[in-house]
XYZ file of C-alpha atoms in Angstrom:
386
model
C 92.626 72.515 178.165
C 89.681 74.601 176.942
C 87.710 71.430 176.231
C 88.384 70.258 179.787
C 87.294 73.598 181.254
C 84.110 73.610 179.170
C 83.311 70.114 180.416
C 83.866 71.176 184.028
C 81.702 74.257 183.443
C 78.836 72.092 182.236
C 78.948 69.857 185.308
C 77.751 72.428 187.846
C 75.854 75.167 186.066
C 78.948 77.110 185.073
C 80.622 77.034 188.482
C 84.101 75.468 188.565
C 85.576 74.758 191.990
C 89.262 74.578 192.743
C 88.728 70.936 193.766
C 87.332 70.133 190.308
C 90.333 71.814 188.701
C 92.829 69.916 190.841
C 91.084 66.626 190.102
C 91.414 67.490 186.402
C 95.158 67.936 186.828
C 95.312 71.743 186.914
C 98.141 72.905 189.179
C 97.969 76.028 191.334
C 100.488 77.793 189.086
C 98.531 76.871 185.950
C 95.305 78.001 187.592
C 96.776 81.416 188.339
C 97.876 81.655 184.723
C 94.359 80.836 183.509
C 93.018 83.672 185.654
C 95.776 86.116 184.669
C 95.238 85.485 180.953
C 91.472 85.925 181.225
C 90.439 82.344 180.554
C 88.853 82.021 184.006
C 87.196 84.619 186.215
C 87.330 84.211 189.994
C 83.820 84.336 191.515
C 85.274 84.133 195.009
C 88.158 82.288 196.620
C 88.132 78.695 195.410
C 85.409 79.194 192.771
C 85.749 80.154 189.123
C 83.761 80.528 185.910
C 84.819 80.610 182.281
C 85.305 84.263 181.362
C 83.476 83.651 178.085
C 80.456 82.530 180.130
C 80.815 85.308 182.720
C 80.678 87.987 180.017
C 77.290 86.735 178.796
C 75.738 86.707 182.273
C 73.323 89.268 183.630
C 73.998 90.708 187.121
C 71.438 88.403 188.738
C 73.094 85.354 187.175
C 76.519 86.454 188.388
C 75.222 87.019 191.899
C 73.537 83.598 191.930
C 76.922 82.065 191.125
C 78.440 83.980 194.034
C 75.685 82.691 196.341
C 76.162 79.097 195.225
C 79.944 79.338 195.510
C 79.850 80.862 198.990
C 77.352 78.305 200.284
C 79.369 75.434 198.796
C 82.578 76.643 200.449
C 81.061 77.080 203.914
C 82.051 74.509 206.551
C 78.554 74.736 208.047
C 75.060 74.544 206.631
C 73.666 77.946 205.655
C 70.143 79.273 205.183
C 70.242 82.064 202.615
C 67.893 84.972 203.339
C 66.863 88.551 202.568
C 68.233 89.998 199.299
C 70.229 86.843 198.544
C 67.124 84.676 198.891
C 65.204 87.143 196.719
C 67.696 86.659 193.896
C 67.487 82.870 194.250
C 63.679 83.100 194.041
C 64.017 85.124 190.834
C 62.676 88.337 192.371
C 63.884 91.641 190.908
C 66.207 93.996 192.746
C 66.263 97.726 192.024
C 69.471 99.572 192.848
C 72.914 98.264 193.724
C 73.465 94.539 193.974
C 74.411 93.166 197.398
C 78.128 92.665 197.942
C 77.729 89.924 200.542
C 75.729 86.755 201.086
C 72.761 87.278 203.446
C 72.144 84.353 205.796
C 70.162 83.525 208.932
C 72.055 83.010 212.163
C 70.336 82.408 215.502
C 73.274 83.988 217.308
C 73.533 87.143 215.215
C 72.804 90.468 216.840
C 71.123 91.712 213.678
C 73.009 92.653 210.548
C 76.363 91.275 211.731
C 78.759 91.271 208.780
C 81.991 89.721 207.612
C 83.757 90.348 204.317
C 81.497 87.973 202.392
C 78.495 87.433 204.686
C 75.804 89.467 206.396
C 74.100 87.499 209.176
C 70.555 88.140 210.420
C 68.849 86.764 213.503
C 66.776 83.673 212.676
C 64.046 84.103 215.258
C 61.622 82.545 214.621
C 62.893 79.670 212.524
C 61.944 79.894 208.879
C 60.407 77.429 206.460
C 62.942 76.822 203.728
C 63.090 75.593 200.142
C 65.928 74.203 198.062
C 66.802 76.161 194.892
C 69.770 75.107 192.743
C 71.163 73.197 195.703
C 70.966 76.232 197.999
C 68.807 76.265 201.139
C 66.855 79.552 201.138
C 64.008 81.044 203.131
C 60.564 80.339 201.665
C 58.999 82.997 199.447
C 56.691 84.557 202.056
C 59.470 84.827 204.651
C 61.848 86.275 202.047
C 59.343 88.939 201.010
C 58.548 89.801 204.627
C 62.249 90.163 205.462
C 62.721 92.508 202.511
C 59.630 94.543 203.402
C 61.022 95.051 206.914
C 64.655 95.718 206.035
C 64.621 97.499 202.677
C 63.424 100.813 201.247
C 60.198 101.009 199.251
C 62.268 101.286 196.066
C 63.687 97.858 196.889
C 60.750 96.130 198.554
C 57.803 97.060 196.312
C 59.266 95.603 193.075
C 60.053 92.342 194.881
C 56.608 92.225 196.513
C 54.862 93.014 193.225
C 56.794 90.208 191.536
C 55.933 87.726 194.286
C 52.236 88.570 194.109
C 52.370 88.495 190.303
C 53.867 85.000 190.375
C 50.996 83.847 192.599
C 48.485 85.187 190.064
C 50.309 83.552 187.151
C 50.432 80.214 188.965
C 46.697 80.415 189.687
C 45.953 81.249 186.045
C 48.053 78.300 184.890
C 46.224 75.873 187.159
C 42.873 77.319 186.098
C 43.721 76.897 182.408
C 44.730 73.280 182.985
C 41.330 72.729 184.582
C 39.416 74.277 181.703
C 38.627 77.733 183.064
C 38.227 80.136 180.093
C 41.070 82.624 179.682
C 40.088 86.146 180.677
C 36.887 85.004 182.398
C 35.615 86.456 185.672
C 36.263 83.074 187.247
C 39.932 83.158 186.268
C 40.289 86.745 187.479
C 38.736 85.751 190.801
C 41.134 82.835 191.196
C 44.110 85.078 190.499
C 42.859 87.589 193.049
C 42.342 84.823 195.586
C 45.882 83.535 195.016
C 47.312 87.004 195.530
C 45.341 87.430 198.721
C 46.565 84.054 199.972
C 50.157 85.233 199.711
C 49.242 88.524 201.400
C 47.847 86.580 204.345
C 51.113 84.649 204.611
C 53.040 87.929 204.588
C 50.884 89.313 207.395
C 51.507 86.186 209.451
C 55.262 86.481 208.877
C 55.231 90.134 209.969
C 53.478 89.234 213.206
C 56.281 86.789 213.982
C 59.238 88.827 212.741
C 58.759 92.473 213.614
C 57.747 94.354 216.761
C 54.819 96.655 216.062
C 56.954 99.795 216.135
C 59.117 98.420 213.294
C 56.225 97.248 211.172
C 54.962 100.502 209.643
C 57.143 100.601 206.524
C 56.663 96.879 205.879
C 52.876 97.143 206.190
C 52.843 100.089 203.810
C 54.960 98.251 201.262
C 52.812 95.109 201.417
C 49.580 97.096 201.314
C 50.777 99.057 198.288
C 52.127 96.026 196.400
C 50.035 94.912 193.441
C 50.233 91.606 191.604
C 49.028 93.270 188.402
C 52.314 95.172 188.067
C 54.295 93.655 185.220
C 57.973 94.159 185.965
C 60.349 96.013 188.250
C 60.282 99.190 186.163
C 56.527 99.426 186.467
C 56.766 98.765 190.202
C 59.368 101.474 190.748
C 57.220 103.860 188.694
C 54.327 103.281 191.088
C 56.534 104.117 194.060
C 57.655 107.284 192.298
C 54.049 108.352 191.609
C 53.403 108.356 195.356
C 56.718 109.961 196.311
C 56.353 112.754 193.753
C 52.674 113.495 194.354
C 51.146 112.170 191.136
C 47.887 110.279 190.778
C 48.252 106.509 191.078
C 46.999 104.903 187.838
C 44.962 101.771 187.303
C 47.098 98.848 186.146
C 46.750 96.547 183.149
C 43.496 98.041 181.880
C 41.895 96.214 178.953
C 40.697 97.882 175.756
C 39.005 96.370 172.702
C 41.375 96.022 169.759
C 40.304 96.724 166.178
C 41.028 93.083 165.246
C 38.828 91.802 168.048
C 41.742 91.035 170.346
C 42.107 92.645 173.745
C 44.742 95.354 174.124
C 46.143 96.187 177.551
C 47.864 99.324 178.785
C 50.197 99.183 181.783
C 48.991 102.406 183.425
C 45.705 104.229 182.864
C 44.669 107.581 184.303
C 40.943 107.306 183.696
C 40.060 110.915 184.514
C 42.133 112.232 181.605
C 42.118 109.011 179.534
C 45.893 108.912 179.504
C 47.941 105.757 179.086
C 51.446 105.136 180.312
C 53.978 102.358 179.911
C 57.419 101.541 181.180
C 59.626 100.299 178.339
C 62.167 97.709 179.378
C 64.532 96.108 176.884
C 62.157 93.169 176.515
C 59.019 95.241 176.048
C 58.314 94.596 172.408
C 58.482 90.858 172.993
C 56.207 91.203 176.066
C 57.298 87.778 177.341
C 56.150 85.997 174.170
C 57.866 82.716 173.298
C 58.404 82.420 169.559
C 56.811 79.459 167.830
C 59.003 77.352 165.518
C 59.657 79.378 162.380
C 58.013 82.522 163.742
C 59.647 85.803 162.762
C 60.376 88.183 165.676
C 59.169 90.898 163.322
C 55.668 89.454 163.650
C 55.777 90.163 167.365
C 56.960 93.725 166.776
C 54.177 94.236 164.219
C 51.583 92.855 166.644
C 52.875 95.261 169.295
C 52.489 98.152 166.849
C 48.886 97.108 166.157
C 48.263 97.013 169.900
C 49.631 100.530 170.267
C 47.552 101.768 167.331
C 44.418 100.279 168.901
C 45.194 101.945 172.225
C 45.884 105.350 170.686
C 42.409 105.464 169.149
C 40.893 105.073 172.625
C 43.267 107.256 174.640
C 43.718 111.003 174.688
C 47.484 110.618 175.041
C 50.212 108.109 175.794
C 53.494 108.421 177.701
C 56.437 106.020 177.666
C 59.471 106.031 179.917
C 62.631 103.991 180.471
C 65.055 103.222 183.310
C 67.107 106.369 182.763
C 63.981 108.437 183.386
C 62.435 106.595 186.323
C 65.548 105.866 188.399
C 66.449 109.511 189.203
C 63.405 110.904 191.035
C 64.000 114.472 189.838
C 64.255 113.354 186.214
C 61.024 111.385 186.502
C 59.265 114.351 188.107
C 60.199 116.509 185.109
C 59.120 113.763 182.718
C 55.714 113.307 184.346
C 55.141 117.055 184.483
C 56.114 117.572 180.840
C 53.803 114.741 179.772
C 50.829 116.116 181.731
C 50.433 113.148 184.052
C 47.750 114.261 186.544
C 48.824 115.345 190.001
C 47.165 113.736 193.009
C 44.325 115.869 194.373
C 45.166 114.594 197.837
C 48.680 113.444 198.652
C 48.590 109.676 198.181
C 49.354 107.550 201.217
C 50.424 103.948 201.044
C 47.913 101.737 202.862
C 48.940 100.169 206.164
C 46.629 97.185 206.003
C 46.434 94.249 203.642
C 43.351 94.512 201.388
C 40.383 92.484 202.585
C 39.801 88.991 201.310
C 38.238 89.094 197.811
C 34.849 87.600 197.102
C 35.053 84.630 194.766
C 32.336 82.925 192.705
C 31.268 79.603 194.163
C 32.307 77.898 190.927
C 35.874 79.017 191.502
C 36.280 77.705 195.034
C 36.798 74.098 193.972
C 39.600 75.201 191.662
C 41.547 77.139 194.251
C 45.226 76.225 193.857
C 47.815 76.210 196.592
C 49.253 79.712 196.681
C 51.808 80.648 195.842
C 53.105 77.689 193.827
C 56.747 77.183 194.778
C 59.204 74.382 195.580
C 57.982 71.940 198.213
C 58.908 73.536 201.565
C 60.647 71.871 204.436
C 59.911 73.162 207.909
C 62.750 74.793 209.798
C 66.217 75.807 208.685
C 69.270 73.631 208.837
C 70.554 73.164 212.369
C 73.522 75.397 211.723
C 72.834 78.942 210.574
C 73.349 79.895 207.691
C 69.183 91.095 188.640
C 67.381 90.807 183.775
């Protein structure tokens, strides 16, 4: 039986429907026994996953399974939106995970909910993309919806990640076309890609939100920064503003002793202080190991980077989720580590930064921004977090 279940699990990305089980000869009574004994975990009614697989999943992976299962069981076509679309796009969520599937519905009065679904008005219609067989709102619409509906703690990390992905995509295209890594031309292309997504967000806001509802969204989009490298760093930036601390420069480059560049996440130039958020993956810093490479080499390289930074900084502060999530705890941390207070209370900008100037040599290399699955105009006729 286990071999059969493992085969079924491999057929649809871990998701096992009750129809698949019945076709494999599993009776209703036997299915209940598999759940009761912990062999299968119920994702929702009619959808299951091997418990051994479920236990290895991160929250975002579990929620994606819930989204896929709920969409697959719906008698009508759905367009997934808001927080649910954000998860499908791979955007980070800070705080509690949604308990329902967010969808667009032209007839919804705004935020109408059932036990498993939260419906939002789909006016105007949204461009959509297909991700893992699920129809979701396109990236710009998803980010705009989140900026309108969610708190800054929720929206800024997602916006930062979206803008960051646009920069990464531009850098990748530039590298394929021979643009030197770290050159001014590459930096200009990344900035142009980020601005292109910002323009799309502004256009979405004009269509989605009356002016009186737009203030928080404009502030979130104006404050978002594609240089931020992860949700923890993004939340830290929100906290700096909320708690009255100086907003640092991001991803500042220093010369390493071995001739390689060393970057620091946050830099308070006036006091030459560095700061970094330490997630669980920090020491790997997104590096993919080469065949035969020892992870210890990566840790050693990280130590050399830190050593190089410490010779050029007056001090360095590091913090983790347990410190940045509770605002009061982070306030104490920043105060104890002498992070400079803002001379004037920082205000999040209301307008999108102006279009960046780009070298003429870079214009011909401008990629489509942001790079994402090929969109299809309009939703389906029926409505629809490591």
